[in-house]
Amino acid sequence: MRLSKQARRVAKELFARCRVDDRLDEDRVRAVIRRLATTRPRGHVGIARYFQRLVALDLARRSALVESAVPLPPDLRGTLESALARRHGPGLRFTFTENPGLLGGLRVRVGSDVYDGSIAGRLAALAARF
Amino acid sequence: MSNLLQEIEAQIAGLTTGLQRQNVGTVREIGDGVARIEGLTDAMMNEMLDFGNGVMGLALNLEETELGAIILGDYTGIKEGQEVRTTGKLLQVPVGKELLGRVVNTLGEPLDGKGPIPASTYYPVEKIAPGIIKRRSVNQPVQTGIMAIDAMIPIGRGQRELIIGDRSTGKTTLGIDTIINNARLNRAAEEAGDTGYRPLYSIYVAIGQKQSNIANVIRVLEENGALPYTIVVVAAASDSATSQYLAPFAGCAMGEWFMDHGMDALIIYDDLSKHATAYRQVSLVLKRPSGREAYPGDVFYLHSRLLERSARLNEKYGNGSLTALPIIETQMGDVSAYIPTNVISITDGQIYLETDLFYQGIRPAISVGLSVSRVGSAAQIKAMKQVAGRIKGDLAQFRELAAFAQFGSDLDAKTQALIARGKRIVEIFKQPQYQPVPVELQVAILWAVQNNFLDDVPVEQVKEFQNRLTEFLTTRKAELLARLAREKEIKPDLAEALKAALTEFKQLTA
């Protein structure tokens, strides 16, 4: 479905109002969606869809995915979280997953930045050099 | 063996120490050689993007939530959701003398099967043109070997002269003739050990042309021994629009290397109409807003930034030059269309080729009235100025009077003489393709016209007379031509010698 310019503009405005101190306020987001569903203004589906996309992009920017070959002990997780928060600012959402395909080490993705310290990544880089 | 193991060990050690931050994104949409990518928050304008498996892209649209990139090469292997990385590099092509004699694609990769190109230097494809501090005005000629051009529409080194005309009026031929003539001059200077001569290297950029035409051009260059001084950059009709869009910029980067190193280069963009069309296609699939004739708003800037990169640098900056001969194809002779007017206004003059003249047998079919060179006369050699100064005016008068003469009314002697002179000049300027004439010979022939040696030759025999005169001068008066080439000026004693030679020739043929 093609979105109208009007819907985009409204969604962007709503999104801007959901931000408090440069961070997305979840309660406000929920309130906006509830209000959209009840009042049903003109083009509400398009607005909601674009709003959802903006929220999804923001969440992706503020989420940190930590992949490791083996489960990480809680203290290591703590240090990792604080180190990443120092670098990328507070308010990151952490997800820890296990990926045996990494063979060893860590692969961290924060927004569109990737820190690849896994054995698999190093092997791939080595293979590319030859 | 242990050495090899140590090397691998060192490589691994190097890999373990540095943990690099990479900026990645994911492909959201792919098609028509254009990808839309989410993420990549650090990407810069015109940055190269790594799609993996050796496929590269170029970031062209930086938008609020996503990024539009064009893909260089094969895009069929790219899938939605695939990871893309920034590289921190701009698109660059190999440059240097190693490329001479080679046929390459937009990325500088060889297409001629003569093996890899051992280039060690790379230049970015997009570069800001030299500023006013670095420049100087043109003062050295580009000898095209085409009499009509060298006499009436002279081109200087560092000039941008547009070649414009309908399809099949000989636009490419003018460019090829110029390449051949300069290759001849380069070789002659090399053989004579003349270190004072500044060789002119050529770059021919084929944009959106048929492969058969390109193959033909390469064959002609090879047969005439011009390929060793030429780089051919090919983005054929079957190549992607993105590579057609980038080809002139890649060729220009190769030319700039010569300019930056104090050498002279000539670049022919064949042709910029197809380039504009390719750019329109790229812009439309990138969903950029379209303007007149669906071209994007920056189509003028596209050509102006390309042609501004041709320049004559002053001595402090190496004294190099890059001369550009862009070609534009018009439809039904309409020079007031969008792209032609844009390029006319950017260049330092144009050579207009007319279909009517072409079919009347006047080849090259240069329309004298509409063709101009705004700066080139400063670069013309003095001897040529002496003989050709009045020719453009004479021809203009002839065209005006020829219209009257068609009524067959009685004309006074002066008018008849003007018409007779005009007819002979038109004949003299006819020239077969791929046969450039050396400038000293051009001067000698034009001197003969100006000094009434052709007035008693019937118009239909002028060409034959010219051929015989050429043969006579090159075989029997070679030292006179050499003197003319050396002195570059007709002083009274040289004029006497020319007069004596021509009188002798007339007596021989009488």
XYZ file of C-alpha atoms in Angstrom, chain A residues 12 50 53-54 57 61 87 107 109 112-117 122 125-126 129-130, chain B residues 11 15-16 19-24 28 38-42 64-66 83 85:
40
model
C 6.222 11.557 12.061
C 4.209 4.279 9.212
C 7.846 1.462 11.070
C 9.360 4.490 12.784
C 13.535 1.524 13.344
C 18.715 1.562 16.686
C 29.991 3.776 24.219
C 29.514 -10.853 18.013
C 25.394 -5.630 17.093
C 23.831 -0.785 12.582
C 27.258 -1.112 14.230
C 28.763 -4.568 14.416
C 31.704 -5.668 16.568
C 32.710 -9.081 15.373
C 35.116 -10.809 17.761
C 38.081 -14.046 12.025
C 38.392 -12.447 7.302
C 41.411 -14.718 7.015
C 42.809 -12.298 2.695
C 44.155 -15.320 0.853
C 48.364 -12.822 10.046
C 43.601 -10.390 13.278
C 43.212 -11.126 16.982
C 38.445 -5.580 16.873
C 37.006 -3.416 14.135
C 33.694 -1.692 14.326
C 31.731 -2.180 11.179
C 28.636 -0.412 10.032
C 26.099 -2.770 8.489
C 15.094 -4.095 2.047
C 17.932 -0.144 6.039
C 20.517 0.588 8.701
C 23.944 1.831 7.523
C 23.647 4.914 9.721
C 27.288 5.856 9.100
C 15.640 9.628 6.659
C 15.063 5.961 7.312
C 16.887 4.217 4.480
C 23.883 -7.801 4.972
C 28.757 -3.080 4.914
